[in-house]
Structure formats: C-alpha cells, structure tokens
Amino acid sequence: MCCPSEGSVVEAEILKRVEELEALCLKRGWTLGLAESCTGGLLSTWICSRPGVSKFFLGAVVSYARSVKESVLQVPGALTRAHGEVSLPVARAMASGARQALGCDWAVSVTGIAGPTGGSPEKPVGTVCFAVVGPAFENVSQQVFPAGGGDKTSSAKPALFAFRFSLKCDEMIASLGKKLG
C-alpha cells in the first residue's frame, strides 16, 4: 500500500485516524514531525494524503541508514552500538532528534526489522519500536509482528495510533491541570 484510497477498510480506518490527528493538532496549535526507518516514509504519505496538512505537519526524516540516524537525527553512535538500531532507546532518540531537527512540538519515530533477513533470536524479523515525544511527554513501545517483514503497514499503523493516543493523553492531562489549577 502506497497511498490510502477508497474501498479498503484498513485504509478508511487510517484516513479516519489521520483526520483525528489533524483535528487534535489544529485545536491545540501543535505541529508534528516524523522520523521513519522501516516504514520508509509511509506514515508521511498517509499524513500528506489530506489537503492542508502544512498547517500542522512540518516534515519527516526517513532514516533508513544508521549514518542518517546519527548525523541528521543526532542519535548517539554509542546508543546504537549498545542497544542496536531497533531498540526503545534509539526510537526515543530518533523522535527527540526529529523534534529538534524539524522544530516541531510532537514527533513520532518508528524503527524495525523489516526482513526478510536481519533478525535474531532476541529481535526477530517483525520487531518494531515506536516513540512519541512531545512537550513534557514521552511514550515508547515495542511490538513483534508475527508476519514479520515486508509489510510496512504493520509497522506504520501502530505508530499512527500511538501518536493519536499520546495526543489524547496530553489533552486530558492539560484539561485536568486547568480544572485543578
């Protein structure tokens, strides 16, 4: 799947989530950036499928190579050597680096082992790490997709949902703070 289109239940669900993200970002005045590795720009494609996204979406870094993670996103080489490129610390550093490089309020990162080779017993093909970093908020998670490899949608869709969830959490925290403050 390159671009969302009419007719697919999955694609319709993705478009709905993108619309919700847009509404949340515009409501709060937030901007978004991405750091993608194994998804190769698919998240960006989904977001850019809607008109007017430049009101909140600043851009993305597709950092498939370690050198790009380190030079553009400022992921420390020691971190990738210690934990591997597919790890929670590297996903967090990628999102933080995207926030810095793009100057956005929120950044989402996704890094994983797309396969069909490259996996290990500790990190099999299909292992994907996600991070969402925003103002005073971080959320990192890891999933192993049983199909493993080749399906960028399996990696990108949870990242989009994680970001939506993180924005909702931040919005609830802000509302609670106003009520208590």
Short mmCIF file of C-alpha atoms in Angstrom, two decimals:
data_model
loop_
_atom_site.label_atom_id
_atom_site.label_comp_id
_atom_site.label_asym_id
_atom_site.label_seq_id
_atom_site.Cartn_x
_atom_site.Cartn_y
_atom_site.Cartn_z
CA MET A 1 0.00 0.00 0.00
CA CYS A 2 1.50 3.29 -1.07
CA CYS A 3 -1.33 5.72 -0.51
CA PRO A 4 -4.66 5.39 1.26
CA SER A 5 -7.54 5.01 -1.17
CA GLU A 6 -11.27 4.41 -1.05
CA GLY A 7 -12.56 0.88 -0.70
CA SER A 8 -10.29 -0.71 1.88
CA VAL A 9 -11.46 -0.99 5.48
CA VAL A 10 -7.87 -0.63 6.73
CA GLU A 11 -7.24 2.39 4.54
CA ALA A 12 -10.51 4.01 5.64
CA GLU A 13 -9.52 3.45 9.27
CA ILE A 14 -6.10 5.02 8.65
CA LEU A 15 -7.65 8.06 6.95
CA LYS A 16 -10.01 8.45 9.90
CA ARG A 17 -7.06 8.41 12.33
CA VAL A 18 -5.18 10.98 10.24
CA GLU A 19 -8.26 13.23 10.30
CA GLU A 20 -8.45 12.88 14.09
CA LEU A 21 -4.75 13.73 14.44
CA GLU A 22 -5.18 16.77 12.26
CA ALA A 23 -8.14 17.97 14.33
CA LEU A 24 -6.26 17.49 17.60
CA CYS A 25 -3.14 19.25 16.35
CA LEU A 26 -5.09 22.18 14.91
CA LYS A 27 -7.21 22.50 18.06
CA ARG A 28 -4.12 22.75 20.28
CA GLY A 29 -1.88 24.59 17.82
CA TRP A 30 0.59 21.71 17.76
CA THR A 31 3.00 20.80 14.98
CA LEU A 32 4.12 17.30 14.04
CA GLY A 33 7.26 15.74 12.61
CA LEU A 34 8.28 12.16 11.90
CA ALA A 35 11.39 10.00 11.96
CA GLU A 36 10.82 6.85 9.94
CA SER A 37 13.12 3.92 9.33
CA CYS A 38 11.48 0.60 8.43
CA THR A 39 8.30 2.31 7.20
CA GLY A 40 10.27 4.21 4.56
CA GLY A 41 8.03 7.28 4.54
CA LEU A 42 4.66 5.52 4.67
CA LEU A 43 3.48 7.48 7.72
CA SER A 44 4.36 10.70 5.93
CA THR A 45 2.47 9.53 2.85
CA TRP A 46 -0.66 8.89 4.91
CA ILE A 47 -0.50 12.26 6.61
CA CYS A 48 0.20 14.09 3.35
CA SER A 49 -2.78 12.41 1.67
CA ARG A 50 -5.01 15.13 3.13
CA PRO A 51 -5.18 18.70 1.84
CA GLY A 52 -3.99 21.45 4.15
CA VAL A 53 -1.63 19.35 6.26
CA SER A 54 1.02 22.06 6.10
CA LYS A 55 -0.94 23.76 8.88
CA PHE A 56 0.43 21.20 11.34
CA PHE A 57 2.81 18.76 9.61
CA LEU A 58 6.34 20.13 9.31
CA GLY A 59 8.09 17.18 7.70
CA ALA A 60 9.84 13.87 8.13
CA VAL A 61 13.26 12.29 8.12
CA VAL A 62 13.43 8.85 6.52
CA SER A 63 16.49 7.50 8.30
CA TYR A 64 16.87 4.02 6.90
CA ALA A 65 20.66 4.06 7.36
CA ARG A 66 22.42 4.30 10.72
CA SER A 67 24.51 7.17 9.37
CA VAL A 68 21.34 9.24 8.81
CA LYS A 69 20.04 8.43 12.29
CA GLU A 70 23.33 9.62 13.73
CA SER A 71 24.02 12.65 11.51
CA VAL A 72 20.55 14.10 10.89
CA LEU A 73 18.64 12.94 13.98
CA GLN A 74 21.68 13.16 16.29
CA VAL A 75 21.18 9.64 17.66
CA PRO A 76 24.43 8.95 19.55
CA GLY A 77 26.55 6.26 17.93
CA ALA A 78 27.20 4.81 21.39
CA LEU A 79 23.44 4.30 21.78
CA THR A 80 23.07 2.37 18.52
CA ARG A 81 26.15 0.30 19.33
CA ALA A 82 24.92 -0.51 22.84
CA HIS A 83 21.27 -1.26 22.03
CA GLY A 84 21.06 -1.73 18.26
CA GLU A 85 19.17 0.42 15.79
CA VAL A 86 15.92 -1.37 16.63
CA SER A 87 15.53 -0.57 20.31
CA LEU A 88 13.44 1.57 22.61
CA PRO A 89 16.34 3.95 23.44
CA VAL A 90 17.08 4.51 19.74
CA ALA A 91 13.38 5.03 18.92
CA ARG A 92 13.20 7.65 21.70
CA ALA A 93 16.38 9.35 20.46
CA MET A 94 15.04 9.37 16.88
CA ALA A 95 11.82 11.11 17.96
CA SER A 96 13.74 13.61 20.09
CA GLY A 97 16.11 14.23 17.20
CA ALA A 98 13.20 14.80 14.82
CA ARG A 99 11.69 17.33 17.22
CA GLN A 100 14.99 19.18 17.30
CA ALA A 101 15.77 18.95 13.57
CA LEU A 102 12.27 19.88 12.41
CA GLY A 103 11.36 22.30 15.20
CA CYS A 104 8.03 20.59 15.86
CA ASP A 105 6.03 20.18 19.06
CA TRP A 106 5.49 16.45 18.63
CA ALA A 107 7.49 13.77 16.85
CA VAL A 108 6.81 10.13 16.16
CA SER A 109 9.52 7.63 15.31
CA VAL A 110 9.41 4.07 14.08
CA THR A 111 12.34 1.71 13.63
CA GLY A 112 12.20 -2.00 12.99
CA ILE A 113 13.48 -5.13 11.33
CA ALA A 114 11.58 -5.33 8.07
CA GLY A 115 13.16 -8.59 6.90
CA PRO A 116 13.20 -11.00 5.34
CA THR A 117 16.69 -11.20 6.90
CA GLY A 118 18.38 -9.31 9.71
CA GLY A 119 16.54 -10.73 12.69
CA SER A 120 17.99 -12.55 15.68
CA PRO A 121 16.51 -14.68 18.48
CA GLU A 122 16.37 -11.55 20.69
CA LYS A 123 14.98 -9.33 17.92
CA PRO A 124 13.24 -11.42 15.28
CA VAL A 125 12.12 -10.10 11.92
CA GLY A 126 8.94 -8.13 12.57
CA THR A 127 10.27 -6.38 15.71
CA VAL A 128 9.28 -2.70 15.64
CA CYS A 129 9.97 0.06 18.18
CA PHE A 130 7.92 3.26 18.33
CA ALA A 131 8.33 6.52 20.20
CA VAL A 132 6.17 9.59 20.61
CA VAL A 133 7.88 12.62 22.14
CA GLY A 134 6.14 15.90 22.88
CA PRO A 135 6.14 18.72 25.38
CA ALA A 136 6.80 17.04 28.75
CA PHE A 137 5.60 13.70 27.36
CA GLU A 138 7.28 10.52 26.10
CA ASN A 139 5.80 7.18 25.14
CA VAL A 140 7.88 4.29 23.80
CA SER A 141 6.75 0.80 22.91
CA GLN A 142 7.83 -2.30 21.08
CA GLN A 143 5.83 -4.87 19.14
CA VAL A 144 6.71 -8.03 17.28
CA PHE A 145 4.51 -8.63 14.27
CA PRO A 146 4.13 -12.35 13.58
CA ALA A 147 4.00 -11.99 9.80
CA GLY A 148 7.39 -10.31 10.07
CA GLY A 149 8.93 -8.28 7.35
CA GLY A 150 7.88 -6.70 4.14
CA ASP A 151 4.57 -5.19 5.29
CA LYS A 152 5.20 -1.54 6.09
CA THR A 153 1.54 -1.06 7.04
CA SER A 154 2.01 -3.41 10.01
CA SER A 155 4.76 -1.13 11.32
CA ALA A 156 3.26 2.23 10.42
CA LYS A 157 -0.33 1.77 11.60
CA PRO A 158 0.52 1.21 15.31
CA ALA A 159 2.83 4.25 15.23
CA LEU A 160 -0.04 6.40 13.99
CA PHE A 161 -2.35 5.01 16.67
CA ALA A 162 0.29 5.51 19.38
CA PHE A 163 0.66 9.13 18.39
CA ARG A 164 -3.10 9.68 18.46
CA PHE A 165 -3.26 8.06 21.90
CA SER A 166 -0.40 10.23 23.16
CA LEU A 167 -2.09 13.41 21.96
CA LYS A 168 -5.33 12.36 23.65
CA CYS A 169 -3.44 11.69 26.91
CA ASP A 170 -1.70 15.06 26.76
CA GLU A 171 -5.01 16.77 26.04
CA MET A 172 -6.63 15.05 29.05
CA ILE A 173 -3.70 15.99 31.30
CA ALA A 174 -3.92 19.62 30.16
CA SER A 175 -7.68 19.67 30.84
CA LEU A 176 -7.19 18.14 34.26
CA GLY A 177 -4.49 20.69 35.07
CA LYS A 178 -6.85 23.56 34.21
CA LYS A 179 -9.57 22.08 36.42
CA LEU A 180 -7.20 21.54 39.35
CA GLY A 181 -5.20 24.73 38.88
#
